[in-house]
Structure formats: C-alpha cells, structure tokens
C-alpha cells in the first residue's frame, strides 16, 4: 500500500506545472547536446510488448496499443529533434497471417486504427518535415486498410526530407525475394543502345573493296602470258590466276562463283552501299549484378543505411526485420522495457552509446590512416 501511494505522489509531482516546465527545459537541453555529436541517420524500432504491458498494468489490450501509439509519438519527437532523418517501425508481419481469421481481422482493424492515429499526429510529422511511407506487400491488405494507407500518405506527401516508414505485411525475406524478382525482370529487357550506330560496317567496307576489284579487273589490259611462265598452258594460267585472286582476296570468291555463293539481299546492289544493318538485340550482363543492384530494388532505396536497430520487451531476436539493411556498422540494442514505457530517458543511453561507438570508430580510422602514411614515408 505505501508503494502505491508513493507512485501516485510521484505521478502527481511530475504532472505539476513547475516540474513539467523544468523537465521540458531539461529535455530541450539534452536534445541540443545530442545534436552536437554524430547522430544516427536511420533508426529502426521493433515495437514489442504492448499486450504484455497491458496485462502487467491490468488494463485492456486496446488501451495498451493506444499507449504504444503515444510512445511512438514521443520517440518520433526525440528522433526528429535530435536530427534523425529516417525512422522505421515494425507494425505487422506477413507471418501473422498464419493465425486464425478472427485474430488476423482484429489485427488488421488495429493496424487501420493505428494509421488513423498516426494521421491525427500529422501536425507532429509536418512540424519536423516527415512524410509517411508504408513498406510491405500491399496486395495482402484489405481495401479499407489500403484506403487508410493512401489517405495517410497523401496527408504527409508534401512534407520535408525526413521519413517515417511503417512496415505493414512485411518480412525481410519477402522484401529480398521481391528485389531479386524485380532485378531479373529488369535484366530480361533489351538494353538500350549505348553508342550510335557505326557509319562504316564490315559489310559496307567489304562491298566497296569487291566492287573496286571487279571494276579494275574489267578495265585493265590483260597480258597473254607472263614472262616467267611462257611455257605454261592456258589451263594452268587460268588456275594460277584463280589461285592468285583467291590468295590476294581470301574473302572474295572467283568471278565465276560470285553468283552462286553470294546471297542476294532485297533492294541491294553492288552500288547500293547504304543498305541498313539489321539491329542486334542485346541484354544486360548478369555478371554486373552486385549488392548495389539489389539495394536499388529494396523498399528502402534512396534512404540512409541503417545505423541503429532497437527492440523493446527484452526479446532478443530480429523477427525477420530489416535483415538486408543491417550491416557491419549497425548497432542492435535490446531493451528490457515494454514499448509503451519507452521515452527519452530510456532511449537516451542507447543514443549516447551509439555516439561513443561512432567516435571510437572514427578515431581508430584516423589513427590507422596516420600509421599508413607514416609507413609510406
């Protein structure tokens, strides 16, 4: 009983106007101090623990989700005021469709309600220049939910450069699979011409040489016999001429074989050297596919790399969330508090730790660069 009275007194004290003013000033001071150092440009949250928080507080589950939305509004304010550009939150997984129809319908209704509540915080998103994007498989969603998504995105589309990503009907494996399929489709399309057509093609040059050789043969006087071959017969001289012509012009057949070996082309003659070349269809080389190619087909294309991933409720797993976006420099933090309990003072140690790690990493990079330069000298 004394502990309950103490908790009520603490709540009353914190809600008093003088204490609220002091806390607000302290809050702004802390956020200003955070902006003085490096700030993560992309933070992802797994909002876990709403139901367990409601059960712990002995309140309705819907009320626990409502308090989770209030926590999201608080964290968005902290992130955007400290200089974070992209915030990604995990709302609904594709794996949740495996549950019973009643539960799935309830979760979809809850998702629509959450989007409506986020839309009600449109002034918060507009105040920090944040636009909302829904990432996931939209073809799995109901029409009324899609309408709510489009309405919320339309409400915030003219905001600034900051982004709030809401992952709905999403798993990282589905995102990667979709990116690979889109890449295959792109590489199955003919590549556009990268250079203008050649003015002189191989066939064009060959026709000019052949026509000049034939005209020279007809106009030049022919000797009856070569001085070196005075004793040879006409048949031998003809064979020698054929062999000589074949040797000098290996790609040109003898005159009596031209008609039988040369395939006539429609509307083409020896003097028509401007016949169009047949177009050759080329496709992109699959060997040029890299991680950058796949990254350009992800849902988060054009966004900063993921710097920090936070999950509440004490569960230490990623749950198929942002697997592609996590890289060697991504810091993953698992907090023991439930999502509705997350606020600035709970989140502040995570940001300070990230700044400390980033500063140490930059110092190590500068030190290694200096050592390399000194060795080179």
Tab-separated table of C-alpha atoms in Angstrom:
chain	number	residue	atom	x	y	z
A	1	UNK	CA	0.000	0.000	0.000
A	2	UNK	CA	2.739	2.592	0.801
A	3	UNK	CA	4.394	1.868	-2.551
A	4	UNK	CA	1.115	2.566	-4.398
A	5	UNK	CA	0.711	5.903	-2.572
A	6	UNK	CA	4.342	6.761	-3.365
A	7	UNK	CA	3.762	6.022	-7.037
A	8	UNK	CA	0.667	8.212	-7.117
A	9	UNK	CA	2.534	11.029	-5.386
A	10	UNK	CA	5.387	10.776	-7.895
A	11	UNK	CA	2.936	10.901	-10.786
A	12	UNK	CA	1.183	13.926	-9.293
A	13	UNK	CA	4.526	15.674	-8.744
A	14	UNK	CA	5.718	15.087	-12.293
A	15	UNK	CA	2.440	16.409	-13.686
A	16	UNK	CA	2.560	19.653	-11.729
A	17	UNK	CA	3.198	22.758	-13.915
A	18	UNK	CA	6.534	23.802	-12.322
A	19	UNK	CA	8.002	20.306	-12.640
A	20	UNK	CA	6.693	19.964	-16.192
A	21	UNK	CA	8.395	23.251	-17.146
A	22	UNK	CA	11.694	22.127	-15.600
A	23	UNK	CA	11.511	18.758	-17.335
A	24	UNK	CA	10.733	20.421	-20.666
A	25	UNK	CA	13.774	22.695	-20.375
A	26	UNK	CA	15.957	19.774	-19.368
A	27	UNK	CA	14.598	17.773	-22.296
A	28	UNK	CA	15.481	20.505	-24.787
A	29	UNK	CA	18.938	20.828	-23.226
A	30	UNK	CA	19.598	17.100	-23.622
A	31	UNK	CA	18.393	17.075	-27.227
A	32	UNK	CA	20.599	20.061	-28.021
A	33	UNK	CA	23.583	18.256	-26.515
A	34	UNK	CA	22.831	15.190	-28.657
A	35	UNK	CA	22.868	17.300	-31.805
A	36	UNK	CA	26.432	18.411	-31.067
A	37	UNK	CA	27.768	14.921	-31.794
A	38	UNK	CA	27.199	12.383	-34.567
A	39	UNK	CA	23.547	11.440	-34.937
A	40	UNK	CA	22.234	8.182	-36.474
A	41	UNK	CA	20.500	8.971	-39.736
A	42	UNK	CA	18.335	5.823	-39.816
A	43	UNK	CA	16.825	4.131	-36.741
A	44	UNK	CA	14.511	1.096	-36.795
A	45	UNK	CA	12.214	0.023	-33.932
A	46	UNK	CA	10.506	-3.281	-33.202
A	47	UNK	CA	7.555	-2.062	-31.128
A	48	UNK	CA	7.145	-5.102	-28.916
A	49	UNK	CA	5.386	-5.509	-25.587
A	50	UNK	CA	2.070	-3.652	-25.888
A	51	UNK	CA	-0.034	-6.651	-24.819
A	52	UNK	CA	2.287	-7.692	-22.027
A	53	UNK	CA	2.344	-4.121	-20.769
A	54	UNK	CA	-1.465	-4.060	-20.744
A	55	UNK	CA	-1.541	-7.357	-18.880
A	56	UNK	CA	1.013	-6.094	-16.387
A	57	UNK	CA	-0.973	-2.908	-15.782
A	58	UNK	CA	-4.261	-4.874	-15.728
A	59	UNK	CA	-5.822	-2.799	-18.477
A	60	UNK	CA	-7.465	-3.661	-21.778
A	61	UNK	CA	-5.259	-4.770	-24.670
A	62	UNK	CA	-6.633	-1.975	-26.860
A	63	UNK	CA	-5.558	0.537	-24.252
A	64	UNK	CA	-2.082	-0.969	-24.295
A	65	UNK	CA	-1.916	-0.402	-28.077
A	66	UNK	CA	-3.144	3.177	-27.613
A	67	UNK	CA	-0.370	3.815	-25.126
A	68	UNK	CA	2.025	2.299	-27.645
A	69	UNK	CA	0.962	4.961	-30.172
A	70	UNK	CA	1.645	7.641	-27.566
A	71	UNK	CA	5.100	6.167	-27.034
A	72	UNK	CA	5.682	6.268	-30.802
A	73	UNK	CA	4.785	9.969	-30.862
A	74	UNK	CA	7.276	10.632	-28.047
A	75	UNK	CA	10.081	8.716	-29.750
A	76	UNK	CA	9.430	10.384	-33.108
A	77	UNK	CA	9.756	13.766	-31.445
A	78	UNK	CA	13.057	12.734	-29.840
A	79	UNK	CA	14.428	11.341	-33.107
A	80	UNK	CA	13.477	14.252	-35.339
A	81	UNK	CA	14.571	16.906	-32.834
A	82	UNK	CA	17.963	15.230	-32.456
A	83	UNK	CA	18.497	15.156	-36.244
A	84	UNK	CA	17.473	11.632	-37.305
A	85	UNK	CA	16.276	11.567	-40.923
A	86	UNK	CA	14.577	8.157	-41.244
A	87	UNK	CA	12.621	6.193	-38.620
A	88	UNK	CA	11.321	2.703	-39.496
A	89	UNK	CA	8.828	0.879	-37.259
A	90	UNK	CA	7.623	-2.735	-37.439
A	91	UNK	CA	3.818	-2.863	-37.359
A	92	UNK	CA	2.648	-6.157	-38.831
A	93	UNK	CA	4.473	-9.217	-40.147
A	94	UNK	CA	3.413	-11.472	-43.008
A	95	UNK	CA	3.839	-14.375	-40.587
A	96	UNK	CA	0.883	-13.044	-38.597
A	97	UNK	CA	-1.436	-14.068	-41.459
A	98	UNK	CA	-0.919	-17.693	-40.346
A	99	UNK	CA	-3.031	-17.046	-37.274
A	100	UNK	CA	-6.792	-17.567	-37.107
A	101	UNK	CA	-9.043	-15.454	-39.306
A	102	UNK	CA	-10.620	-13.793	-36.290
A	103	UNK	CA	-7.251	-12.726	-34.921
A	104	UNK	CA	-6.000	-11.556	-38.317
A	105	UNK	CA	-9.125	-9.442	-38.844
A	106	UNK	CA	-8.662	-7.949	-35.391
A	107	UNK	CA	-5.007	-7.137	-36.123
A	108	UNK	CA	-5.932	-5.518	-39.444
A	109	UNK	CA	-8.529	-3.369	-37.694
A	110	UNK	CA	-5.927	-2.434	-35.130
A	111	UNK	CA	-3.459	-1.539	-37.900
A	112	UNK	CA	-6.072	0.703	-39.535
A	113	UNK	CA	-6.731	2.323	-36.177
A	114	UNK	CA	-3.012	2.920	-35.645
A	115	UNK	CA	-2.661	4.517	-39.069
A	116	UNK	CA	-5.608	6.766	-38.289
A	117	UNK	CA	-3.941	7.744	-35.013
A	118	UNK	CA	-0.688	8.476	-36.830
A	119	UNK	CA	-2.648	10.627	-39.264
A	120	UNK	CA	-4.015	12.519	-36.272
A	121	UNK	CA	-0.391	13.292	-35.370
A	122	UNK	CA	0.063	14.809	-38.815
A	123	UNK	CA	0.990	18.126	-37.217
A	124	UNK	CA	3.915	16.376	-35.489
A	125	UNK	CA	5.157	14.872	-38.775
A	126	UNK	CA	4.674	18.155	-40.631
A	127	UNK	CA	6.417	20.084	-37.853
A	128	UNK	CA	9.613	18.113	-38.417
A	129	UNK	CA	9.213	17.711	-42.172
A	130	UNK	CA	8.483	13.967	-42.068
A	131	UNK	CA	6.500	12.055	-44.657
A	132	UNK	CA	4.935	8.639	-44.073
A	133	UNK	CA	5.598	5.590	-46.244
A	134	UNK	CA	4.107	2.124	-45.830
A	135	UNK	CA	6.502	-0.705	-46.740
A	136	UNK	CA	5.334	-4.238	-47.420
A	137	UNK	CA	3.102	-6.354	-49.614
A	138	UNK	CA	0.046	-4.212	-50.200
A	139	UNK	CA	-1.750	-6.866	-52.236
A	140	UNK	CA	-2.253	-8.803	-48.979
A	141	UNK	CA	-4.164	-5.946	-47.344
A	142	UNK	CA	-7.889	-5.284	-47.314
A	143	UNK	CA	-9.310	-2.452	-49.479
A	144	UNK	CA	-10.399	-0.350	-46.478
A	145	UNK	CA	-6.896	-0.605	-44.997
A	146	UNK	CA	-5.355	0.375	-48.337
A	147	UNK	CA	-7.637	3.400	-48.393
A	148	UNK	CA	-6.417	4.406	-44.929
A	149	UNK	CA	-2.811	3.984	-46.079
A	150	UNK	CA	-3.330	6.144	-49.163
A	151	UNK	CA	-5.093	8.806	-47.120
A	152	UNK	CA	-2.246	8.961	-44.587
A	153	UNK	CA	0.444	9.042	-47.281
A	154	UNK	CA	-1.456	11.757	-49.128
A	155	UNK	CA	-1.638	13.795	-45.938
A	156	UNK	CA	2.134	13.821	-45.455
A	157	UNK	CA	3.483	13.604	-49.032
A	158	UNK	CA	4.411	17.311	-49.189
A	159	UNK	CA	6.477	17.262	-46.016
A	160	UNK	CA	10.260	17.615	-45.959
A	161	UNK	CA	13.136	15.157	-46.260
A	162	UNK	CA	12.515	13.188	-43.035
A	163	UNK	CA	10.706	9.849	-43.420
A	164	UNK	CA	8.600	7.614	-41.198
A	165	UNK	CA	8.495	4.076	-42.605
A	166	UNK	CA	5.675	1.850	-41.381
A	167	UNK	CA	6.328	-1.834	-42.180
A	168	UNK	CA	2.938	-3.477	-42.710
A	169	UNK	CA	2.513	-7.001	-44.125
A	170	UNK	CA	6.299	-7.111	-44.203
A	171	UNK	CA	9.124	-9.577	-43.748
A	172	UNK	CA	12.706	-9.086	-44.766
A	173	UNK	CA	12.758	-12.354	-46.733
A	174	UNK	CA	9.781	-11.185	-48.788
A	175	UNK	CA	11.498	-7.858	-49.433
A	176	UNK	CA	14.702	-9.573	-50.623
A	177	UNK	CA	12.731	-12.011	-52.805
A	178	UNK	CA	10.794	-9.148	-54.389
A	179	UNK	CA	14.043	-7.279	-55.074
A	180	UNK	CA	15.547	-10.329	-56.808
A	181	UNK	CA	12.421	-10.812	-58.956
A	182	UNK	CA	12.456	-7.153	-59.993
A	183	UNK	CA	16.151	-7.408	-60.857
A	184	UNK	CA	15.502	-10.461	-63.052
A	185	UNK	CA	12.718	-8.594	-64.855
A	186	UNK	CA	14.994	-5.609	-65.489
A	187	UNK	CA	17.812	-7.794	-66.821
A	188	UNK	CA	15.373	-9.656	-69.110
A	189	UNK	CA	14.582	-6.472	-71.024
A	190	UNK	CA	16.714	-5.480	-74.059
A	191	UNK	CA	19.391	-2.993	-73.176
A	192	UNK	CA	19.061	0.448	-74.778
A	193	UNK	CA	21.777	1.368	-77.308
A	194	UNK	CA	24.709	2.930	-75.505
A	195	UNK	CA	26.518	4.208	-78.621
A	196	UNK	CA	25.402	5.447	-82.079
A	197	UNK	CA	25.380	3.032	-84.997
A	198	UNK	CA	28.660	2.661	-86.896
A	199	UNK	CA	28.912	4.712	-90.071
A	200	UNK	CA	31.002	2.027	-91.839
A	201	UNK	CA	30.125	-1.547	-91.055
A	202	UNK	CA	32.120	-4.620	-92.048
A	203	UNK	CA	29.695	-5.490	-94.852
A	204	UNK	CA	29.860	-1.895	-96.127
A	205	UNK	CA	33.666	-1.946	-96.397
A	206	UNK	CA	33.693	-5.432	-97.977
A	207	UNK	CA	31.238	-4.368	-100.692
A	208	UNK	CA	33.334	-1.336	-101.601
A	209	UNK	CA	36.527	-3.409	-101.928
A	210	UNK	CA	34.781	-6.054	-104.017
A	211	UNK	CA	33.203	-3.541	-106.404
A	212	UNK	CA	36.503	-1.726	-106.897
A	213	UNK	CA	38.335	-5.009	-107.582
A	214	UNK	CA	35.775	-6.069	-110.184
A	215	UNK	CA	35.882	-2.733	-111.985
A	216	UNK	CA	39.697	-2.781	-112.016
A	217	UNK	CA	39.710	-6.306	-113.467
A	218	UNK	CA	37.388	-5.332	-116.326
A	219	UNK	CA	39.192	-2.118	-117.340
A	220	UNK	CA	42.870	-3.127	-117.015
A	221	UNK	CA	44.558	-4.797	-120.129
A	222	UNK	CA	45.329	-8.460	-119.727
A	223	UNK	CA	48.626	-9.936	-120.854
A	224	UNK	CA	48.511	-13.130	-122.904
A	225	UNK	CA	51.144	-14.757	-120.799
A	226	UNK	CA	53.553	-13.939	-118.043
A	227	UNK	CA	57.235	-13.705	-118.946
A	228	UNK	CA	58.047	-16.072	-116.164
A	229	UNK	CA	55.505	-18.609	-117.368
A	230	UNK	CA	55.999	-18.650	-121.103
A	231	UNK	CA	55.741	-22.397	-121.323
A	232	UNK	CA	52.552	-22.789	-119.341
A	233	UNK	CA	49.236	-23.645	-120.935
A	234	UNK	CA	46.008	-21.618	-120.819
A	235	UNK	CA	44.518	-24.016	-118.291
A	236	UNK	CA	47.500	-23.647	-115.958
A	237	UNK	CA	47.436	-19.858	-116.400
A	238	UNK	CA	43.733	-19.793	-115.536
A	239	UNK	CA	44.318	-21.943	-112.455
A	240	UNK	CA	47.204	-19.696	-111.424
A	241	UNK	CA	45.063	-16.590	-111.835
A	242	UNK	CA	42.327	-18.170	-109.772
A	243	UNK	CA	44.765	-19.165	-107.077
A	244	UNK	CA	46.342	-15.689	-107.075
A	245	UNK	CA	42.992	-13.976	-106.807
A	246	UNK	CA	41.975	-16.295	-104.025
A	247	UNK	CA	45.208	-15.652	-102.170
A	248	UNK	CA	45.050	-11.864	-102.516
A	249	UNK	CA	41.355	-11.684	-101.704
A	250	UNK	CA	40.595	-14.637	-99.428
A	251	UNK	CA	37.115	-13.339	-98.608
A	252	UNK	CA	36.222	-12.828	-102.314
A	253	UNK	CA	35.282	-15.927	-104.357
A	254	UNK	CA	36.301	-16.278	-108.037
A	255	UNK	CA	34.298	-14.409	-110.646
A	256	UNK	CA	32.525	-17.498	-111.959
A	257	UNK	CA	31.416	-18.383	-108.394
A	258	UNK	CA	30.139	-14.950	-107.335
A	259	UNK	CA	26.566	-15.569	-108.466
A	260	UNK	CA	26.329	-18.973	-106.801
A	261	UNK	CA	27.918	-18.115	-103.432
A	262	UNK	CA	26.645	-14.577	-102.864
A	263	UNK	CA	23.172	-14.444	-101.343
A	264	UNK	CA	21.256	-11.561	-102.894
A	265	UNK	CA	19.663	-9.113	-100.479
A	266	UNK	CA	16.385	-7.450	-101.368
A	267	UNK	CA	16.733	-3.938	-102.812
A	268	UNK	CA	20.527	-4.202	-102.581
A	269	UNK	CA	23.159	-3.995	-105.336
A	270	UNK	CA	26.875	-3.501	-105.591
A	271	UNK	CA	26.431	0.223	-105.930
A	272	UNK	CA	23.912	0.452	-103.062
A	273	UNK	CA	26.226	0.797	-100.097
A	274	UNK	CA	23.703	2.489	-97.801
A	275	UNK	CA	21.625	-0.622	-97.031
A	276	UNK	CA	20.559	-0.600	-93.335
A	277	UNK	CA	22.242	-3.019	-90.949
A	278	UNK	CA	19.996	-5.489	-89.111
A	279	UNK	CA	19.574	-4.457	-85.468
A	280	UNK	CA	21.129	-6.791	-82.906
A	281	UNK	CA	19.221	-7.165	-79.619
A	282	UNK	CA	21.468	-7.096	-76.562
A	283	UNK	CA	20.623	-7.719	-72.920
A	284	UNK	CA	22.293	-6.520	-69.708
A	285	UNK	CA	25.122	-8.728	-68.499
A	286	UNK	CA	24.059	-10.697	-65.375
A	287	UNK	CA	27.689	-10.620	-64.232
A	288	UNK	CA	27.220	-6.921	-63.498
A	289	UNK	CA	24.636	-7.614	-60.763
A	290	UNK	CA	26.043	-6.511	-57.385
A	291	UNK	CA	24.716	-5.781	-53.913
A	292	UNK	CA	24.154	-2.204	-55.095
A	293	UNK	CA	21.863	-3.538	-57.844
A	294	UNK	CA	19.739	-5.407	-55.315
A	295	UNK	CA	19.794	-2.473	-52.907
A	296	UNK	CA	18.294	-0.304	-55.654
A	297	UNK	CA	15.265	-2.650	-55.707
A	298	UNK	CA	14.665	-2.714	-51.929
A	299	UNK	CA	11.787	-0.922	-50.225
A	300	UNK	CA	14.288	1.442	-48.564
A	301	UNK	CA	16.034	2.515	-51.777
A	302	UNK	CA	17.444	6.030	-51.568
A	303	UNK	CA	17.405	6.058	-47.755
A	304	UNK	CA	20.445	6.249	-45.455
A	305	UNK	CA	21.974	2.967	-44.220
A	306	UNK	CA	20.539	1.534	-41.021
A	307	UNK	CA	22.610	2.855	-38.106
A	308	UNK	CA	20.617	1.637	-35.103
A	309	UNK	CA	18.011	-1.089	-34.518
A	310	UNK	CA	16.111	-1.132	-31.214
A	311	UNK	CA	13.755	-3.789	-29.868
A	312	UNK	CA	11.829	-3.484	-26.618
A	313	UNK	CA	10.295	-6.049	-24.209
A	314	UNK	CA	13.567	-7.922	-23.572
A	315	UNK	CA	13.157	-10.305	-26.540
A	316	UNK	CA	16.499	-10.702	-28.324
A	317	UNK	CA	15.715	-11.603	-31.930
A	318	UNK	CA	15.202	-9.714	-35.184
A	319	UNK	CA	11.962	-11.485	-36.207
A	320	UNK	CA	12.759	-11.245	-39.936
A	321	UNK	CA	13.005	-7.449	-39.819
A	322	UNK	CA	15.491	-5.301	-41.796
A	323	UNK	CA	17.863	-8.216	-42.419
A	324	UNK	CA	19.202	-6.724	-45.662
A	325	UNK	CA	19.575	-3.230	-44.188
A	326	UNK	CA	21.593	-4.452	-41.185
A	327	UNK	CA	25.314	-4.232	-41.978
A	328	UNK	CA	28.639	-4.421	-40.172
A	329	UNK	CA	28.193	-0.944	-38.622
A	330	UNK	CA	24.581	-1.363	-37.458
A	331	UNK	CA	24.216	-1.272	-33.677
A	332	UNK	CA	21.470	-3.561	-32.320
A	333	UNK	CA	20.058	-2.773	-28.863
A	334	UNK	CA	17.598	-4.931	-26.914
A	335	UNK	CA	15.799	-3.040	-24.152
A	336	UNK	CA	14.022	-4.752	-21.275
A	337	UNK	CA	11.239	-2.170	-21.020
A	338	UNK	CA	7.962	-2.616	-22.883
A	339	UNK	CA	7.266	-0.374	-25.849
A	340	UNK	CA	4.696	1.886	-24.073
A	341	UNK	CA	7.334	2.553	-21.392
A	342	UNK	CA	9.939	3.841	-23.856
A	343	UNK	CA	10.692	7.560	-23.530
A	344	UNK	CA	13.622	9.950	-23.818
A	345	UNK	CA	15.274	8.877	-20.579
A	346	UNK	CA	15.072	5.190	-21.515
A	347	UNK	CA	16.247	5.827	-25.053
A	348	UNK	CA	18.974	8.342	-24.136
A	349	UNK	CA	21.590	5.727	-23.045
A	350	UNK	CA	21.185	3.950	-26.389
A	351	UNK	CA	21.884	7.153	-28.329
A	352	UNK	CA	24.852	8.055	-26.110
A	353	UNK	CA	26.327	4.577	-26.554
A	354	UNK	CA	25.917	4.832	-30.328
A	355	UNK	CA	27.684	8.214	-30.357
A	356	UNK	CA	30.517	6.830	-28.207
A	357	UNK	CA	30.990	3.824	-30.518
A	358	UNK	CA	30.924	6.028	-33.611
A	359	UNK	CA	33.501	8.389	-32.104
A	360	UNK	CA	35.800	5.474	-31.234
A	361	UNK	CA	35.417	4.075	-34.742
A	362	UNK	CA	36.297	7.424	-36.316
A	363	UNK	CA	39.333	7.802	-34.042
A	364	UNK	CA	40.520	4.308	-34.961
A	365	UNK	CA	40.129	5.107	-38.667
A	366	UNK	CA	42.130	8.328	-38.320
A	367	UNK	CA	44.833	6.530	-36.320
A	368	UNK	CA	45.175	3.726	-38.882
A	369	UNK	CA	45.321	6.266	-41.712
A	370	UNK	CA	48.095	8.177	-39.923
A	371	UNK	CA	50.062	4.969	-39.342
A	372	UNK	CA	49.763	4.045	-43.014
A	373	UNK	CA	51.035	7.468	-44.090
A	374	UNK	CA	53.995	7.319	-41.687
A	375	UNK	CA	54.969	3.886	-43.006
A	376	UNK	CA	54.748	5.128	-46.570
A	377	UNK	CA	57.247	7.883	-45.762
